[in-house]
């Protein structure tokens, strides 16, 4: 079959100016395409590259057990759910995943959505309305920010990143609100630091606020067997709503809201991503279930992830590029977006893929290359990455001392 391309009108030409502007500001991004599986070593533009940008923390994206479960579910149940969940799209396997997740997260009930992004869209708008206030950490993920925008008649307030005195002031300012929701990332994706959850929980108790944590980067990384940030701090039962993703450490795709039976029921009735968008095909659901089984049985991969993280950070410190983070997310902050793009480009020339993160994802003067450590990196791959940083760090004058 030959594809036909019809000549385009010029009505979208105004976009070209905007693209040029992005290029001039060093903010222009392209999609990097790789061949084969998501792994520590990938093929990009015909070259072997070490992948230091993936959220495939535990290497589960191509684990044989997940692949096997996925194929089996496809053979038995087909490739599509066929309708949104409230019509006739809820297959037995969808509920089986939700039950397994609830057990794993040690909460009453969970609801699975298409992604972590849509899980935030499902969790926040149904429970916040006129007279309520959502209080959000300044560095929360875009999907939280967008979900808050979708609330109707709700006041929005922001506290400076992880500043507990400021959070308390904001709580006091809104003492007359009907309901208060404090929402925070569990692990902040750009800096790799962990939310001060024990303090947030005690402030919430004092000021009668609901607490919600988006644990996209904590799931599979923190806590016993990767149960997440709540488990890491021993706060089970004290955080009201946990959002997680299965698209990162769990290797496949999907988001969930872990909370109470009532929260699940309300979302089934009011959450627009559930009401108006079809759920996962069985292949994805089965892969997620296999990932949870693996994590529950054995934490060897999580131990490896943390071993690798400590090894990498020690190496970076020894070359004069200390990483200020508490998790496998390792930001190498260099300042301007131009510098970050240059560092990322040079790393790629040396066979290391570390993505530049620039404005508006991070502040304009805090552009960085973000290195993400996975359990599947070998020691020699970690060494090669550190050596590349040392070489380019000297060239670009980035090394301290
Ligand atoms: N929340 C946070 C904190 C995230 O980092 C991400 C992914 N970048 C998401 C939500 C969205 O998750 P997903 O990719 O599953 O949509």
mmCIF file of C-alpha atoms and ligand atoms in Angstrom:
data_model
loop_
_atom_site.group_PDB
_atom_site.id
_atom_site.type_symbol
_atom_site.label_atom_id
_atom_site.label_comp_id
_atom_site.label_asym_id
_atom_site.label_seq_id
_atom_site.Cartn_x
_atom_site.Cartn_y
_atom_site.Cartn_z
ATOM 1 C CA UNK A 1 0.000 0.000 0.000
ATOM 2 C CA UNK A 2 1.397 3.446 -0.868
ATOM 3 C CA UNK A 3 0.585 6.239 1.560
ATOM 4 C CA UNK A 4 -0.844 9.445 0.137
ATOM 5 C CA UNK A 5 0.115 12.774 1.675
ATOM 6 C CA UNK A 6 -2.218 15.612 0.832
ATOM 7 C CA UNK A 7 -0.714 19.119 0.569
ATOM 8 C CA UNK A 8 -1.277 20.940 3.855
ATOM 9 C CA UNK A 9 -2.936 24.324 4.164
ATOM 10 C CA UNK A 10 -0.902 27.165 5.693
ATOM 11 C CA UNK A 11 -3.259 27.611 8.624
ATOM 12 C CA UNK A 12 -0.803 26.011 11.054
ATOM 13 C CA UNK A 13 2.213 27.991 9.854
ATOM 14 C CA UNK A 14 2.087 30.186 12.960
ATOM 15 C CA UNK A 15 3.547 27.174 14.810
ATOM 16 C CA UNK A 16 6.812 27.477 12.884
ATOM 17 C CA UNK A 17 7.534 30.797 14.587
ATOM 18 C CA UNK A 18 6.991 29.227 17.972
ATOM 19 C CA UNK A 19 9.300 26.343 17.076
ATOM 20 C CA UNK A 20 12.016 28.804 16.070
ATOM 21 C CA UNK A 21 11.549 30.587 19.386
ATOM 22 C CA UNK A 22 12.045 27.300 21.261
ATOM 23 C CA UNK A 23 15.226 26.660 19.265
ATOM 24 C CA UNK A 24 16.553 30.165 19.963
ATOM 25 C CA UNK A 25 15.963 29.650 23.697
ATOM 26 C CA UNK A 26 17.624 26.192 23.687
ATOM 27 C CA UNK A 27 14.309 24.714 24.815
ATOM 28 C CA UNK A 28 13.564 22.728 21.698
ATOM 29 C CA UNK A 29 13.168 18.989 22.189
ATOM 30 C CA UNK A 30 13.160 16.086 19.789
ATOM 31 C CA UNK A 31 12.094 12.519 20.391
ATOM 32 C CA UNK A 32 14.962 10.108 20.855
ATOM 33 C CA UNK A 33 14.090 6.779 19.296
ATOM 34 C CA UNK A 34 15.807 3.539 20.248
ATOM 35 C CA UNK A 35 15.707 0.027 18.816
ATOM 36 C CA UNK A 36 14.875 -3.132 20.729
ATOM 37 C CA UNK A 37 13.934 -3.482 24.390
ATOM 38 C CA UNK A 38 14.050 -0.901 27.155
ATOM 39 C CA UNK A 39 17.322 -1.928 28.819
ATOM 40 C CA UNK A 40 20.571 -0.610 30.334
ATOM 41 C CA UNK A 41 22.176 -0.813 26.900
ATOM 42 C CA UNK A 42 20.164 0.311 23.898
ATOM 43 C CA UNK A 43 20.710 0.990 20.210
ATOM 44 C CA UNK A 44 20.180 4.572 19.115
ATOM 45 C CA UNK A 45 20.981 5.895 15.645
ATOM 46 C CA UNK A 46 22.838 2.649 14.974
ATOM 47 C CA UNK A 47 25.128 3.044 18.028
ATOM 48 C CA UNK A 48 25.244 1.131 21.296
ATOM 49 C CA UNK A 49 24.361 3.573 24.088
ATOM 50 C CA UNK A 50 24.204 3.186 27.859
ATOM 51 C CA UNK A 51 20.753 4.215 29.004
ATOM 52 C CA UNK A 52 20.781 6.433 32.106
ATOM 53 C CA UNK A 53 17.390 8.046 31.629
ATOM 54 C CA UNK A 54 14.891 5.277 32.104
ATOM 55 C CA UNK A 55 12.360 4.885 34.901
ATOM 56 C CA UNK A 56 12.561 1.138 34.411
ATOM 57 C CA UNK A 57 14.120 1.098 37.905
ATOM 58 C CA UNK A 58 13.991 -2.654 38.455
ATOM 59 C CA UNK A 59 14.460 -3.800 34.871
ATOM 60 C CA UNK A 60 10.949 -5.271 34.823
ATOM 61 C CA UNK A 61 10.031 -3.789 31.421
ATOM 62 C CA UNK A 62 11.472 -6.862 29.760
ATOM 63 C CA UNK A 63 11.388 -9.409 32.591
ATOM 64 C CA UNK A 64 10.512 -12.915 31.294
ATOM 65 C CA UNK A 65 7.808 -13.395 33.962
ATOM 66 C CA UNK A 66 5.968 -10.232 32.890
ATOM 67 C CA UNK A 67 6.276 -11.094 29.198
ATOM 68 C CA UNK A 68 4.989 -14.613 29.825
ATOM 69 C CA UNK A 69 2.011 -13.347 31.872
ATOM 70 C CA UNK A 70 1.224 -10.771 29.222
ATOM 71 C CA UNK A 71 1.250 -13.287 26.341
ATOM 72 C CA UNK A 72 -0.891 -15.740 28.315
ATOM 73 C CA UNK A 73 -3.470 -13.060 29.134
ATOM 74 C CA UNK A 74 -3.600 -11.991 25.480
ATOM 75 C CA UNK A 75 -4.142 -15.554 24.314
ATOM 76 C CA UNK A 76 -6.873 -16.161 26.890
ATOM 77 C CA UNK A 77 -8.584 -12.778 27.000
ATOM 78 C CA UNK A 78 -7.838 -10.938 23.773
ATOM 79 C CA UNK A 79 -6.229 -7.580 23.151
ATOM 80 C CA UNK A 80 -8.836 -5.045 24.207
ATOM 81 C CA UNK A 81 -11.324 -4.223 26.953
ATOM 82 C CA UNK A 82 -13.870 -3.036 24.412
ATOM 83 C CA UNK A 83 -15.591 -0.282 26.388
ATOM 84 C CA UNK A 84 -15.127 2.087 29.301
ATOM 85 C CA UNK A 85 -15.329 0.409 32.658
ATOM 86 C CA UNK A 86 -18.796 1.635 33.598
ATOM 87 C CA UNK A 87 -20.291 0.278 30.363
ATOM 88 C CA UNK A 88 -18.891 -3.243 29.791
ATOM 89 C CA UNK A 89 -15.109 -2.727 29.986
ATOM 90 C CA UNK A 90 -14.458 -4.153 33.455
ATOM 91 C CA UNK A 91 -12.975 -7.594 32.991
ATOM 92 C CA UNK A 92 -12.356 -9.939 35.923
ATOM 93 C CA UNK A 93 -8.617 -9.382 35.486
ATOM 94 C CA UNK A 94 -9.013 -5.618 36.099
ATOM 95 C CA UNK A 95 -10.551 -6.263 39.493
ATOM 96 C CA UNK A 96 -8.009 -8.977 40.277
ATOM 97 C CA UNK A 97 -5.204 -6.429 39.771
ATOM 98 C CA UNK A 98 -6.967 -3.918 42.018
ATOM 99 C CA UNK A 99 -7.335 -6.509 44.790
ATOM 100 C CA UNK A 100 -3.696 -7.533 44.491
ATOM 101 C CA UNK A 101 -2.602 -3.899 44.588
ATOM 102 C CA UNK A 102 -4.723 -3.185 47.680
ATOM 103 C CA UNK A 103 -3.063 -6.092 49.469
ATOM 104 C CA UNK A 104 0.380 -4.975 48.387
ATOM 105 C CA UNK A 105 -0.211 -1.343 49.376
ATOM 106 C CA UNK A 106 -1.924 -2.467 52.617
ATOM 107 C CA UNK A 107 -4.989 -0.300 52.080
ATOM 108 C CA UNK A 108 -8.748 -0.928 51.815
ATOM 109 C CA UNK A 109 -9.168 -0.536 48.061
ATOM 110 C CA UNK A 110 -7.521 0.627 44.861
ATOM 111 C CA UNK A 111 -8.702 1.805 41.478
ATOM 112 C CA UNK A 112 -6.499 1.405 38.404
ATOM 113 C CA UNK A 113 -6.414 4.074 35.684
ATOM 114 C CA UNK A 114 -4.691 4.172 32.303
ATOM 115 C CA UNK A 115 -1.634 6.033 33.634
ATOM 116 C CA UNK A 116 -0.236 7.852 36.639
ATOM 117 C CA UNK A 117 -1.209 11.066 34.878
ATOM 118 C CA UNK A 118 -4.859 10.070 34.616
ATOM 119 C CA UNK A 119 -4.820 8.655 38.169
ATOM 120 C CA UNK A 120 -4.251 12.191 39.453
ATOM 121 C CA UNK A 121 -7.068 13.413 37.185
ATOM 122 C CA UNK A 122 -9.271 10.705 38.688
ATOM 123 C CA UNK A 123 -8.380 11.349 42.318
ATOM 124 C CA UNK A 124 -8.558 15.106 42.800
ATOM 125 C CA UNK A 125 -11.527 16.652 40.911
ATOM 126 C CA UNK A 126 -14.186 14.273 42.315
ATOM 127 C CA UNK A 127 -13.386 15.142 45.932
ATOM 128 C CA UNK A 128 -12.710 18.884 45.788
ATOM 129 C CA UNK A 129 -15.349 21.533 45.100
ATOM 130 C CA UNK A 130 -16.790 24.893 46.109
ATOM 131 C CA UNK A 131 -15.410 26.125 49.414
ATOM 132 C CA UNK A 132 -12.511 23.653 49.474
ATOM 133 C CA UNK A 133 -8.788 24.329 49.177
ATOM 134 C CA UNK A 134 -6.031 22.275 47.567
ATOM 135 C CA UNK A 135 -2.606 22.986 49.039
ATOM 136 C CA UNK A 136 0.168 21.829 46.752
ATOM 137 C CA UNK A 137 3.975 21.632 47.003
ATOM 138 C CA UNK A 138 5.598 24.054 44.566
ATOM 139 C CA UNK A 139 7.491 21.229 42.805
ATOM 140 C CA UNK A 140 4.587 18.830 42.374
ATOM 141 C CA UNK A 141 4.306 16.952 39.106
ATOM 142 C CA UNK A 142 2.477 18.487 36.133
ATOM 143 C CA UNK A 143 -0.309 15.915 36.383
ATOM 144 C CA UNK A 144 -1.149 17.112 39.912
ATOM 145 C CA UNK A 145 -1.115 20.723 38.742
ATOM 146 C CA UNK A 146 -3.420 19.890 35.828
ATOM 147 C CA UNK A 147 -5.719 17.796 38.034
ATOM 148 C CA UNK A 148 -6.071 20.698 40.464
ATOM 149 C CA UNK A 149 -6.939 22.969 37.524
ATOM 150 C CA UNK A 150 -9.860 20.671 36.755
ATOM 151 C CA UNK A 151 -11.487 21.181 40.146
ATOM 152 C CA UNK A 152 -14.481 23.508 40.187
ATOM 153 C CA UNK A 153 -14.734 26.430 42.569
ATOM 154 C CA UNK A 154 -11.771 25.193 44.615
ATOM 155 C CA UNK A 155 -9.145 27.563 45.984
ATOM 156 C CA UNK A 156 -5.599 26.647 44.989
ATOM 157 C CA UNK A 157 -2.605 27.468 47.132
ATOM 158 C CA UNK A 158 1.040 26.519 46.859
ATOM 159 C CA UNK A 159 3.752 26.220 49.508
ATOM 160 C CA UNK A 160 7.486 26.571 48.759
ATOM 161 C CA UNK A 161 9.080 23.191 48.184
ATOM 162 C CA UNK A 162 9.072 21.036 51.348
ATOM 163 C CA UNK A 163 8.873 24.142 53.585
ATOM 164 C CA UNK A 164 6.873 22.939 56.558
ATOM 165 C CA UNK A 165 6.580 26.348 58.249
ATOM 166 C CA UNK A 166 5.128 27.733 55.034
ATOM 167 C CA UNK A 167 2.747 24.783 54.784
ATOM 168 C CA UNK A 168 1.500 25.486 58.298
ATOM 169 C CA UNK A 169 0.965 29.168 57.457
ATOM 170 C CA UNK A 170 -1.056 28.199 54.379
ATOM 171 C CA UNK A 171 -3.123 25.754 56.465
ATOM 172 C CA UNK A 172 -3.834 28.522 58.994
ATOM 173 C CA UNK A 173 -4.740 30.972 56.220
ATOM 174 C CA UNK A 174 -7.417 28.549 55.016
ATOM 175 C CA UNK A 175 -8.698 27.507 58.427
ATOM 176 C CA UNK A 176 -12.280 28.292 57.420
ATOM 177 C CA UNK A 177 -12.240 26.214 54.250
ATOM 178 C CA UNK A 178 -14.840 23.464 54.075
ATOM 179 C CA UNK A 179 -12.164 20.832 53.304
ATOM 180 C CA UNK A 180 -8.405 21.072 52.929
ATOM 181 C CA UNK A 181 -6.329 18.710 50.768
ATOM 182 C CA UNK A 182 -2.537 18.695 51.060
ATOM 183 C CA UNK A 183 -1.007 17.101 47.990
ATOM 184 C CA UNK A 184 2.636 16.246 47.476
ATOM 185 C CA UNK A 185 4.872 14.073 45.354
ATOM 186 C CA UNK A 186 6.331 11.237 47.452
ATOM 187 C CA UNK A 187 9.625 11.473 45.589
ATOM 188 C CA UNK A 188 10.212 14.645 43.586
ATOM 189 C CA UNK A 189 11.042 13.605 40.072
ATOM 190 C CA UNK A 190 13.447 16.394 39.162
ATOM 191 C CA UNK A 191 15.493 16.581 42.377
ATOM 192 C CA UNK A 192 15.133 13.039 43.676
ATOM 193 C CA UNK A 193 14.345 14.172 47.228
ATOM 194 C CA UNK A 194 11.683 12.582 49.427
ATOM 195 C CA UNK A 195 8.681 14.518 50.772
ATOM 196 C CA UNK A 196 8.738 15.268 54.515
ATOM 197 C CA UNK A 197 5.775 13.016 54.959
ATOM 198 C CA UNK A 198 5.878 12.557 58.760
ATOM 199 C CA UNK A 199 5.746 16.363 59.199
ATOM 200 C CA UNK A 200 3.044 16.736 56.562
ATOM 201 C CA UNK A 201 0.945 14.063 58.280
ATOM 202 C CA UNK A 202 1.260 15.679 61.700
ATOM 203 C CA UNK A 203 0.394 19.128 60.301
ATOM 204 C CA UNK A 204 -2.590 17.578 58.539
ATOM 205 C CA UNK A 205 -3.769 16.036 61.800
ATOM 206 C CA UNK A 206 -3.368 19.325 63.633
ATOM 207 C CA UNK A 207 -5.241 21.297 60.964
ATOM 208 C CA UNK A 208 -7.720 18.629 59.921
ATOM 209 C CA UNK A 209 -6.553 18.256 56.319
ATOM 210 C CA UNK A 210 -6.689 15.300 53.948
ATOM 211 C CA UNK A 211 -3.256 14.067 52.768
ATOM 212 C CA UNK A 212 -2.563 12.810 49.263
ATOM 213 C CA UNK A 213 0.801 11.525 47.993
ATOM 214 C CA UNK A 214 1.733 10.945 44.351
ATOM 215 C CA UNK A 215 4.242 8.150 44.699
ATOM 216 C CA UNK A 216 5.123 7.611 41.048
ATOM 217 C CA UNK A 217 8.875 7.523 41.800
ATOM 218 C CA UNK A 218 8.503 5.905 45.225
ATOM 219 C CA UNK A 219 6.564 2.855 44.016
ATOM 220 C CA UNK A 220 8.966 -0.056 43.630
ATOM 221 C CA UNK A 221 11.838 2.038 44.936
ATOM 222 C CA UNK A 222 11.181 2.968 48.572
ATOM 223 C CA UNK A 223 9.791 1.000 51.514
ATOM 224 C CA UNK A 224 9.738 -2.698 52.212
ATOM 225 C CA UNK A 225 9.558 -4.613 48.892
ATOM 226 C CA UNK A 226 9.013 -1.273 47.120
ATOM 227 C CA UNK A 227 5.706 -0.514 48.860
ATOM 228 C CA UNK A 228 6.501 3.178 48.553
ATOM 229 C CA UNK A 229 7.055 6.336 50.532
ATOM 230 C CA UNK A 230 4.234 5.719 53.020
ATOM 231 C CA UNK A 231 5.797 2.393 53.957
ATOM 232 C CA UNK A 232 9.291 3.947 54.019
ATOM 233 C CA UNK A 233 8.137 6.257 56.827
ATOM 234 C CA UNK A 234 5.861 3.669 58.511
ATOM 235 C CA UNK A 235 2.799 5.846 57.917
ATOM 236 C CA UNK A 236 0.251 3.231 56.801
ATOM 237 C CA UNK A 237 -3.275 4.393 57.630
ATOM 238 C CA UNK A 238 -2.180 8.009 58.048
ATOM 239 C CA UNK A 239 -2.031 9.078 54.402
ATOM 240 C CA UNK A 240 -5.555 9.207 52.957
ATOM 241 C CA UNK A 241 -4.850 8.869 49.247
ATOM 242 C CA UNK A 242 -1.816 7.411 47.469
ATOM 243 C CA UNK A 243 -1.455 7.693 43.721
ATOM 244 C CA UNK A 244 1.083 5.429 42.065
ATOM 245 C CA UNK A 245 2.223 4.429 38.635
ATOM 246 C CA UNK A 246 2.969 1.052 37.114
ATOM 247 C CA UNK A 247 4.784 2.695 34.182
ATOM 248 C CA UNK A 248 8.102 3.091 35.990
ATOM 249 C CA UNK A 249 9.488 0.517 38.478
ATOM 250 C CA UNK A 250 6.673 -1.919 37.737
ATOM 251 C CA UNK A 251 7.834 -2.009 34.153
ATOM 252 C CA UNK A 252 4.570 -1.772 32.245
ATOM 253 C CA UNK A 253 1.925 0.935 32.272
ATOM 254 C CA UNK A 254 -0.887 2.294 34.385
ATOM 255 C CA UNK A 255 -1.712 4.382 37.412
ATOM 256 C CA UNK A 256 -3.658 3.639 40.541
ATOM 257 C CA UNK A 257 -5.317 5.365 43.444
ATOM 258 C CA UNK A 258 -4.899 3.466 46.724
ATOM 259 C CA UNK A 259 -7.304 4.608 49.404
ATOM 260 C CA UNK A 260 -10.633 3.598 50.984
ATOM 261 C CA UNK A 261 -13.685 1.764 49.614
ATOM 262 C CA UNK A 262 -15.589 5.076 49.643
ATOM 263 C CA UNK A 263 -12.886 6.818 47.627
ATOM 264 C CA UNK A 264 -12.970 4.013 45.068
ATOM 265 C CA UNK A 265 -16.755 4.214 44.808
ATOM 266 C CA UNK A 266 -16.739 7.971 44.323
ATOM 267 C CA UNK A 267 -14.139 7.710 41.557
ATOM 268 C CA UNK A 268 -16.134 4.974 39.811
ATOM 269 C CA UNK A 269 -19.040 7.407 39.778
ATOM 270 C CA UNK A 270 -17.283 10.684 39.136
ATOM 271 C CA UNK A 271 -13.733 10.280 37.792
ATOM 272 C CA UNK A 272 -13.701 11.338 34.164
ATOM 273 C CA UNK A 273 -10.703 9.220 33.034
ATOM 274 C CA UNK A 274 -12.591 6.167 34.284
ATOM 275 C CA UNK A 275 -15.992 7.219 32.964
ATOM 276 C CA UNK A 276 -14.866 8.354 29.532
ATOM 277 C CA UNK A 277 -11.779 6.351 28.587
ATOM 278 C CA UNK A 278 -11.263 2.624 28.019
ATOM 279 C CA UNK A 279 -9.105 0.650 30.507
ATOM 280 C CA UNK A 280 -5.993 -1.385 29.757
ATOM 281 C CA UNK A 281 -5.999 -4.487 27.613
ATOM 282 C CA UNK A 282 -5.421 -7.780 29.506
ATOM 283 C CA UNK A 283 -1.743 -7.881 28.419
ATOM 284 C CA UNK A 284 -0.946 -4.764 30.425
ATOM 285 C CA UNK A 285 -3.017 -5.812 33.439
ATOM 286 C CA UNK A 286 -1.360 -9.234 33.590
ATOM 287 C CA UNK A 287 2.126 -7.710 33.322
ATOM 288 C CA UNK A 288 1.348 -5.405 36.257
ATOM 289 C CA UNK A 289 0.079 -8.333 38.316
ATOM 290 C CA UNK A 290 3.231 -10.320 37.579
ATOM 291 C CA UNK A 291 5.347 -7.309 38.621
ATOM 292 C CA UNK A 292 3.586 -7.052 41.966
ATOM 293 C CA UNK A 293 4.003 -10.799 42.550
ATOM 294 C CA UNK A 294 7.728 -10.539 41.837
ATOM 295 C CA UNK A 295 8.176 -7.565 44.148
ATOM 296 C CA UNK A 296 6.166 -9.170 46.954
ATOM 297 C CA UNK A 297 8.160 -12.432 46.727
ATOM 298 C CA UNK A 298 11.669 -11.048 46.603
ATOM 299 C CA UNK A 299 13.342 -7.684 47.115
ATOM 300 C CA UNK A 300 16.681 -8.582 45.492
ATOM 301 C CA UNK A 301 16.132 -6.189 42.578
ATOM 302 C CA UNK A 302 15.317 -3.329 44.943
ATOM 303 C CA UNK A 303 18.493 -4.077 46.938
ATOM 304 C CA UNK A 304 20.460 -4.035 43.675
ATOM 305 C CA UNK A 305 18.892 -0.712 42.693
ATOM 306 C CA UNK A 306 20.017 0.848 45.970
ATOM 307 C CA UNK A 307 23.463 -0.743 45.791
ATOM 308 C CA UNK A 308 23.900 0.737 42.306
ATOM 309 C CA UNK A 309 22.630 4.119 43.480
ATOM 310 C CA UNK A 310 25.110 4.281 46.372
ATOM 311 C CA UNK A 311 27.934 3.145 44.093
ATOM 312 C CA UNK A 312 27.151 5.784 41.452
ATOM 313 C CA UNK A 313 26.794 8.626 43.948
ATOM 314 C CA UNK A 314 30.080 7.718 45.655
ATOM 315 C CA UNK A 315 31.805 7.705 42.242
ATOM 316 C CA UNK A 316 30.346 11.071 41.265
ATOM 317 C CA UNK A 317 31.399 12.552 44.599
ATOM 318 C CA UNK A 318 34.941 11.294 44.088
ATOM 319 C CA UNK A 319 35.238 13.130 40.733
ATOM 320 C CA UNK A 320 33.888 16.416 42.167
ATOM 321 C CA UNK A 321 30.277 16.187 41.006
ATOM 322 C CA UNK A 322 28.379 15.312 44.203
ATOM 323 C CA UNK A 323 24.702 14.477 43.705
ATOM 324 C CA UNK A 324 22.264 16.052 46.107
ATOM 325 C CA UNK A 325 19.394 13.547 46.116
ATOM 326 C CA UNK A 326 17.938 10.802 48.311
ATOM 327 C CA UNK A 327 16.926 8.328 45.619
ATOM 328 C CA UNK A 328 18.099 6.738 42.333
ATOM 329 C CA UNK A 329 17.109 9.992 40.579
ATOM 330 C CA UNK A 330 20.410 11.831 40.242
ATOM 331 C CA UNK A 331 20.272 15.440 39.010
ATOM 332 C CA UNK A 332 23.517 16.964 37.793
ATOM 333 C CA UNK A 333 22.543 20.623 37.985
ATOM 334 C CA UNK A 334 24.580 22.906 35.714
ATOM 335 C CA UNK A 335 22.596 26.175 35.462
ATOM 336 C CA UNK A 336 21.576 27.379 32.018
ATOM 337 C CA UNK A 337 19.597 25.250 29.581
ATOM 338 C CA UNK A 338 22.365 25.770 27.012
ATOM 339 C CA UNK A 339 24.923 24.207 29.368
ATOM 340 C CA UNK A 340 22.621 21.295 30.206
ATOM 341 C CA UNK A 341 21.957 20.607 26.510
ATOM 342 C CA UNK A 342 25.697 20.741 25.835
ATOM 343 C CA UNK A 343 26.488 18.304 28.660
ATOM 344 C CA UNK A 344 23.786 15.900 27.486
ATOM 345 C CA UNK A 345 25.021 16.131 23.899
ATOM 346 C CA UNK A 346 28.638 15.449 24.883
ATOM 347 C CA UNK A 347 27.574 12.510 27.061
ATOM 348 C CA UNK A 348 25.738 11.043 24.096
ATOM 349 C CA UNK A 349 28.868 11.389 21.967
ATOM 350 C CA UNK A 350 30.618 9.341 24.669
ATOM 351 C CA UNK A 351 27.864 6.714 24.487
ATOM 352 C CA UNK A 352 25.901 7.762 27.597
ATOM 353 C CA UNK A 353 22.281 8.839 27.413
ATOM 354 C CA UNK A 354 21.386 11.282 30.190
ATOM 355 C CA UNK A 355 18.513 13.562 29.307
ATOM 356 C CA UNK A 356 18.810 17.332 29.668
ATOM 357 C CA UNK A 357 15.933 18.754 31.704
ATOM 358 C CA UNK A 358 15.298 22.428 31.057
ATOM 359 C CA UNK A 359 12.710 25.160 31.602
ATOM 360 C CA UNK A 360 9.712 24.923 31.977
ATOM 361 C CA UNK A 361 10.152 21.459 33.537
ATOM 362 C CA UNK A 362 12.652 22.997 35.996
ATOM 363 C CA UNK A 363 13.523 26.609 36.867
ATOM 364 C CA UNK A 364 15.421 28.440 34.092
ATOM 365 C CA UNK A 365 18.640 28.684 36.153
ATOM 366 C CA UNK A 366 18.478 25.073 37.414
ATOM 367 C CA UNK A 367 18.781 23.202 34.127
ATOM 368 C CA UNK A 368 20.350 19.782 34.543
ATOM 369 C CA UNK A 369 21.163 16.411 33.178
ATOM 370 C CA UNK A 370 19.152 13.852 35.092
ATOM 371 C CA UNK A 371 20.772 10.459 35.500
ATOM 372 C CA UNK A 372 18.494 7.650 36.593
ATOM 373 C CA UNK A 373 20.049 4.557 38.113
ATOM 374 C CA UNK A 374 18.436 1.167 37.485
ATOM 375 C CA UNK A 375 18.933 -2.276 39.033
ATOM 376 C CA UNK A 376 20.009 -3.620 35.636
ATOM 377 C CA UNK A 377 23.086 -1.378 35.306
ATOM 378 C CA UNK A 378 26.298 -3.348 35.741
ATOM 379 C CA UNK A 379 29.235 -2.004 37.722
ATOM 380 C CA UNK A 380 31.252 -1.454 34.552
ATOM 381 C CA UNK A 381 28.357 0.488 32.987
ATOM 382 C CA UNK A 382 28.180 2.698 36.083
ATOM 383 C CA UNK A 383 31.961 3.198 35.869
ATOM 384 C CA UNK A 384 31.722 4.198 32.206
ATOM 385 C CA UNK A 385 29.076 6.779 33.070
ATOM 386 C CA UNK A 386 31.181 8.262 35.889
ATOM 387 C CA UNK A 387 34.265 8.362 33.613
ATOM 388 C CA UNK A 388 32.282 10.194 30.929
ATOM 389 C CA UNK A 389 31.113 12.785 33.475
ATOM 390 C CA UNK A 390 34.692 13.273 34.622
ATOM 391 C CA UNK A 391 35.988 13.794 31.086
ATOM 392 C CA UNK A 392 33.207 16.176 30.032
ATOM 393 C CA UNK A 393 33.076 17.834 33.453
ATOM 394 C CA UNK A 394 36.717 18.918 32.899
ATOM 395 C CA UNK A 395 35.945 20.175 29.387
ATOM 396 C CA UNK A 396 32.951 22.209 30.536
ATOM 397 C CA UNK A 397 34.500 23.284 33.822
ATOM 398 C CA UNK A 398 31.859 21.648 35.988
ATOM 399 C CA UNK A 399 33.948 19.801 38.567
ATOM 400 C CA UNK A 400 34.203 21.133 42.134
ATOM 401 C CA UNK A 401 37.653 21.211 43.667
HETATM 402 N N1 LIG B 1 3.329 11.627 38.826
HETATM 403 C C1 LIG B 1 4.664 11.803 38.876
HETATM 404 C C2 LIG B 1 5.271 12.372 40.113
HETATM 405 C C3 LIG B 1 5.454 11.426 37.776
HETATM 406 O O1 LIG B 1 6.782 11.591 37.809
HETATM 407 C C4 LIG B 1 4.832 10.885 36.633
HETATM 408 C C5 LIG B 1 5.624 10.454 35.404
HETATM 409 N N2 LIG B 1 6.545 11.364 34.928
HETATM 410 C C6 LIG B 1 3.452 10.734 36.640
HETATM 411 C C7 LIG B 1 2.736 11.104 37.753
HETATM 412 C C8 LIG B 1 2.751 10.160 35.451
HETATM 413 O O2 LIG B 1 2.868 8.780 35.431
HETATM 414 P P1 LIG B 1 2.590 7.993 34.071
HETATM 415 O O3 LIG B 1 3.818 8.047 33.261
HETATM 416 O O4 LIG B 1 2.228 6.613 34.534
HETATM 417 O O5 LIG B 1 1.442 8.692 33.425
#
